[in-house]
PDB file of C-alpha atoms in Angstrom:
ATOM      1  CA  UNK F 284     288.161 -37.997 240.804  1.00 52.00           C
ATOM      2  CA  UNK F 285     284.177 -36.876 240.996  1.00 51.00           C
ATOM      3  CA  UNK F 286     282.349 -38.321 238.893  1.00 52.00           C
ATOM      4  CA  UNK F 287     279.422 -36.677 236.477  1.00 51.00           C
ATOM      5  CA  UNK F 288     276.369 -37.667 235.596  1.00 52.00           C
ATOM      6  CA  UNK F 289     274.658 -36.475 232.644  1.00 56.00           C
ATOM      7  CA  UNK F 290     270.857 -36.392 231.671  1.00 52.00           C
ATOM      8  CA  UNK F 291     269.889 -38.754 229.382  1.00 48.00           C
ATOM      9  CA  UNK F 292     269.696 -37.419 226.215  1.00 53.00           C
ATOM     10  CA  UNK F 293     265.755 -37.133 224.984  1.00 56.00           C
ATOM     11  CA  UNK F 294     264.581 -40.056 223.006  1.00 72.00           C
ATOM     12  CA  UNK F 295     264.968 -39.044 218.940  1.00 89.00           C
ATOM     13  CA  UNK F 296     261.976 -39.525 216.937  1.00 85.00           C
ATOM     14  CA  UNK F 297     262.810 -41.054 213.505  1.00 92.00           C
ATOM     15  CA  UNK F 298     262.531 -39.734 210.258  1.00 91.00           C
ATOM     16  CA  UNK F 299     259.272 -41.916 209.540  1.00 91.00           C
ATOM     17  CA  UNK F 300     257.724 -40.801 212.597  1.00 93.00           C
ATOM     18  CA  UNK F 301     258.488 -36.957 211.968  1.00 94.00           C
ATOM     19  CA  UNK F 302     257.227 -37.526 208.065  1.00 94.00           C
ATOM     20  CA  UNK F 303     254.115 -39.376 209.857  1.00 95.00           C
ATOM     21  CA  UNK F 304     253.195 -36.413 212.376  1.00 96.00           C
ATOM     22  CA  UNK F 305     253.760 -34.248 209.735  1.00 96.00           C
ATOM     23  CA  UNK F 306     251.676 -35.769 207.357  1.00 97.00           C
ATOM     24  CA  UNK F 307     249.214 -36.333 209.596  1.00 96.00           C
ATOM     25  CA  UNK F 308     249.428 -32.581 210.918  1.00 97.00           C
ATOM     26  CA  UNK F 309     248.742 -31.724 206.985  1.00 97.00           C
ATOM     27  CA  UNK F 310     245.282 -34.077 206.519  1.00 97.00           C
ATOM     28  CA  UNK F 311     243.799 -32.583 209.980  1.00 96.00           C
ATOM     29  CA  UNK F 312     244.219 -29.028 208.737  1.00 97.00           C
ATOM     30  CA  UNK F 313     242.643 -30.018 204.966  1.00 96.00           C
ATOM     31  CA  UNK F 314     240.061 -31.481 206.629  1.00 95.00           C
ATOM     32  CA  UNK F 315     239.623 -28.209 208.919  1.00 95.00           C
ATOM     33  CA  UNK F 316     239.810 -26.001 206.219  1.00 96.00           C
ATOM     34  CA  UNK F 317     237.550 -28.157 204.025  1.00 94.00           C
ATOM     35  CA  UNK F 318     235.142 -27.860 207.130  1.00 93.00           C
ATOM     36  CA  UNK F 319     235.553 -23.697 207.803  1.00 94.00           C
ATOM     37  CA  UNK F 320     236.224 -22.832 204.285  1.00 95.00           C
ATOM     38  CA  UNK F 321     234.608 -25.153 201.477  1.00 93.00           C
ATOM     39  CA  UNK F 322     236.775 -26.679 198.864  1.00 92.00           C
ATOM     40  CA  UNK F 323     237.110 -23.525 196.668  1.00 92.00           C
ATOM     41  CA  UNK F 324     238.620 -21.986 199.008  1.00 94.00           C
ATOM     42  CA  UNK F 325     240.941 -24.020 200.683  1.00 94.00           C
ATOM     43  CA  UNK F 326     244.333 -23.337 199.508  1.00 95.00           C
ATOM     44  CA  UNK F 327     247.379 -25.039 200.374  1.00 96.00           C
ATOM     45  CA  UNK F 328     248.841 -21.753 201.759  1.00 96.00           C
ATOM     46  CA  UNK F 329     245.678 -21.699 204.411  1.00 97.00           C
ATOM     47  CA  UNK F 330     246.621 -25.662 204.978  1.00 97.00           C
ATOM     48  CA  UNK F 331     249.926 -25.432 205.230  1.00 97.00           C
ATOM     49  CA  UNK F 332     249.496 -22.265 207.985  1.00 97.00           C
ATOM     50  CA  UNK F 333     246.556 -24.122 210.080  1.00 97.00           C
ATOM     51  CA  UNK F 334     249.281 -27.229 209.896  1.00 97.00           C
ATOM     52  CA  UNK F 335     252.169 -25.275 211.394  1.00 97.00           C
ATOM     53  CA  UNK F 336     254.198 -26.633 208.746  1.00 97.00           C
ATOM     54  CA  UNK F 337     256.635 -25.130 205.886  1.00 96.00           C
ATOM     55  CA  UNK F 338     255.133 -24.894 202.151  1.00 95.00           C
ATOM     56  CA  UNK F 339     258.585 -27.064 201.349  1.00 96.00           C
ATOM     57  CA  UNK F 340     257.186 -29.869 203.920  1.00 96.00           C
ATOM     58  CA  UNK F 341     253.685 -29.958 202.123  1.00 96.00           C
ATOM     59  CA  UNK F 342     255.140 -29.868 198.810  1.00 96.00           C
ATOM     60  CA  UNK F 343     257.221 -33.057 199.903  1.00 96.00           C
ATOM     61  CA  UNK F 344     254.616 -35.384 200.752  1.00 96.00           C
ATOM     62  CA  UNK F 345     251.320 -34.002 198.550  1.00 96.00           C
ATOM     63  CA  UNK F 346     252.672 -32.179 195.507  1.00 95.00           C
ATOM     64  CA  UNK F 347     249.414 -30.418 195.083  1.00 95.00           C
ATOM     65  CA  UNK F 348     245.970 -29.538 196.490  1.00 94.00           C
ATOM     66  CA  UNK F 349     244.428 -32.349 194.714  1.00 93.00           C
ATOM     67  CA  UNK F 350     246.696 -35.146 196.448  1.00 96.00           C
ATOM     68  CA  UNK F 351     246.555 -33.312 199.485  1.00 96.00           C
ATOM     69  CA  UNK F 352     242.797 -32.945 199.573  1.00 94.00           C
ATOM     70  CA  UNK F 353     242.596 -36.692 197.852  1.00 94.00           C
ATOM     71  CA  UNK F 354     245.042 -38.421 201.121  1.00 96.00           C
ATOM     72  CA  UNK F 355     242.951 -36.144 203.751  1.00 95.00           C
ATOM     73  CA  UNK F 356     239.607 -38.241 202.369  1.00 93.00           C
ATOM     74  CA  UNK F 357     240.881 -41.393 202.229  1.00 95.00           C
ATOM     75  CA  UNK F 358     242.322 -40.339 206.349  1.00 94.00           C
ATOM     76  CA  UNK F 359     239.089 -39.052 206.987  1.00 92.00           C
ATOM     77  CA  UNK F 360     236.866 -42.258 205.650  1.00 91.00           C
ATOM     78  CA  UNK F 361     239.496 -44.446 207.292  1.00 93.00           C
ATOM     79  CA  UNK F 362     238.972 -42.255 210.853  1.00 89.00           C
ATOM     80  CA  UNK F 363     235.868 -43.324 210.462  1.00 86.00           C
ATOM     81  CA  UNK F 364     235.911 -46.623 209.786  1.00 89.00           C
ATOM     82  CA  UNK F 365     237.784 -46.686 212.808  1.00 90.00           C
ATOM     83  CA  UNK F 366     235.444 -44.943 214.897  1.00 84.00           C
ATOM     84  CA  UNK F 367     232.438 -47.390 213.976  1.00 83.00           C
ATOM     85  CA  UNK F 368     234.734 -50.482 214.359  1.00 88.00           C
ATOM     86  CA  UNK F 369     235.075 -48.896 218.442  1.00 86.00           C
ATOM     87  CA  UNK F 370     231.436 -48.046 218.564  1.00 81.00           C
ATOM     88  CA  UNK F 371     231.118 -51.890 217.769  1.00 82.00           C
ATOM     89  CA  UNK F 372     233.493 -53.039 219.787  1.00 86.00           C
ATOM     90  CA  UNK F 373     231.974 -51.002 223.344  1.00 81.00           C
ATOM     91  CA  UNK F 374     228.540 -52.182 222.184  1.00 81.00           C
ATOM     92  CA  UNK F 375     229.446 -55.660 221.993  1.00 81.00           C
ATOM     93  CA  UNK F 376     231.156 -55.531 224.817  1.00 84.00           C
ATOM     94  CA  UNK F 377     228.385 -53.706 227.150  1.00 81.00           C
ATOM     95  CA  UNK F 378     225.649 -56.322 225.795  1.00 75.00           C
ATOM     96  CA  UNK F 379     224.565 -53.974 223.502  1.00 72.00           C
ATOM     97  CA  UNK F 380     222.168 -54.395 220.775  1.00 76.00           C
ATOM     98  CA  UNK F 381     221.788 -53.271 217.038  1.00 79.00           C
ATOM     99  CA  UNK F 382     219.666 -50.318 218.110  1.00 81.00           C
ATOM    100  CA  UNK F 383     222.170 -48.804 220.527  1.00 78.00           C
ATOM    101  CA  UNK F 384     224.796 -49.687 217.313  1.00 78.00           C
ATOM    102  CA  UNK F 385     223.215 -48.162 214.626  1.00 82.00           C
ATOM    103  CA  UNK F 386     222.255 -44.792 217.274  1.00 82.00           C
ATOM    104  CA  UNK F 387     225.772 -44.185 217.528  1.00 77.00           C
ATOM    105  CA  UNK F 388     226.634 -44.844 214.298  1.00 79.00           C
ATOM    106  CA  UNK F 389     224.162 -42.065 213.231  1.00 81.00           C
ATOM    107  CA  UNK F 390     225.188 -39.672 215.988  1.00 78.00           C
ATOM    108  CA  UNK F 391     229.143 -40.536 214.486  1.00 75.00           C
ATOM    109  CA  UNK F 392     228.095 -40.505 210.923  1.00 78.00           C
ATOM    110  CA  UNK F 393     226.040 -36.725 211.123  1.00 79.00           C
ATOM    111  CA  UNK F 394     227.510 -34.794 213.992  1.00 78.00           C
ATOM    112  CA  UNK F 395     230.960 -34.431 213.267  1.00 79.00           C
ATOM    113  CA  UNK F 396     234.049 -33.713 211.506  1.00 83.00           C
ATOM    114  CA  UNK F 397     233.484 -36.355 209.110  1.00 84.00           C
ATOM    115  CA  UNK F 398     229.514 -35.700 207.991  1.00 85.00           C
ATOM    116  CA  UNK F 399     231.055 -31.444 207.221  1.00 88.00           C
ATOM    117  CA  UNK F 400     233.957 -32.628 205.715  1.00 90.00           C
ATOM    118  CA  UNK F 401     232.306 -35.338 203.381  1.00 87.00           C
ATOM    119  CA  UNK F 402     229.363 -33.191 202.746  1.00 87.00           C
ATOM    120  CA  UNK F 403     231.912 -30.453 201.200  1.00 88.00           C
ATOM    121  CA  UNK F 404     234.168 -33.402 199.019  1.00 87.00           C
ATOM    122  CA  UNK F 405     230.668 -34.776 198.283  1.00 87.00           C
ATOM    123  CA  UNK F 406     229.899 -30.866 197.140  1.00 86.00           C
ATOM    124  CA  UNK F 407     232.678 -30.327 195.353  1.00 84.00           C
ATOM    125  CA  UNK F 408     232.945 -33.489 193.140  1.00 79.00           C
TER     126      UNK F 408
END
């Protein structure tokens, strides 16, 4: 009798992983939309389109534009904190000094997503 081998099934993502990925897509798309279009023109329709998810997925995770933008702001600030902590570790391991750390932090703060998105949020507030 000839044995047949079957390819292993691809690893399946858990529901928690799929939810996390969907939320991340929505939050990143929200930040990009804020930067590109501004708060006023950042519609949930545009955000969903950029994220590549359904409107139902958006509503499942974030009921409305305010909850979505609030979560995106938290995501943005958490990401910035992570970047600053990573920079601090890099400077510490390379025997860098405070000036190197501050220069790197200012570069990250004034030249990137964090700066432009937070500026738009501050203006909208």
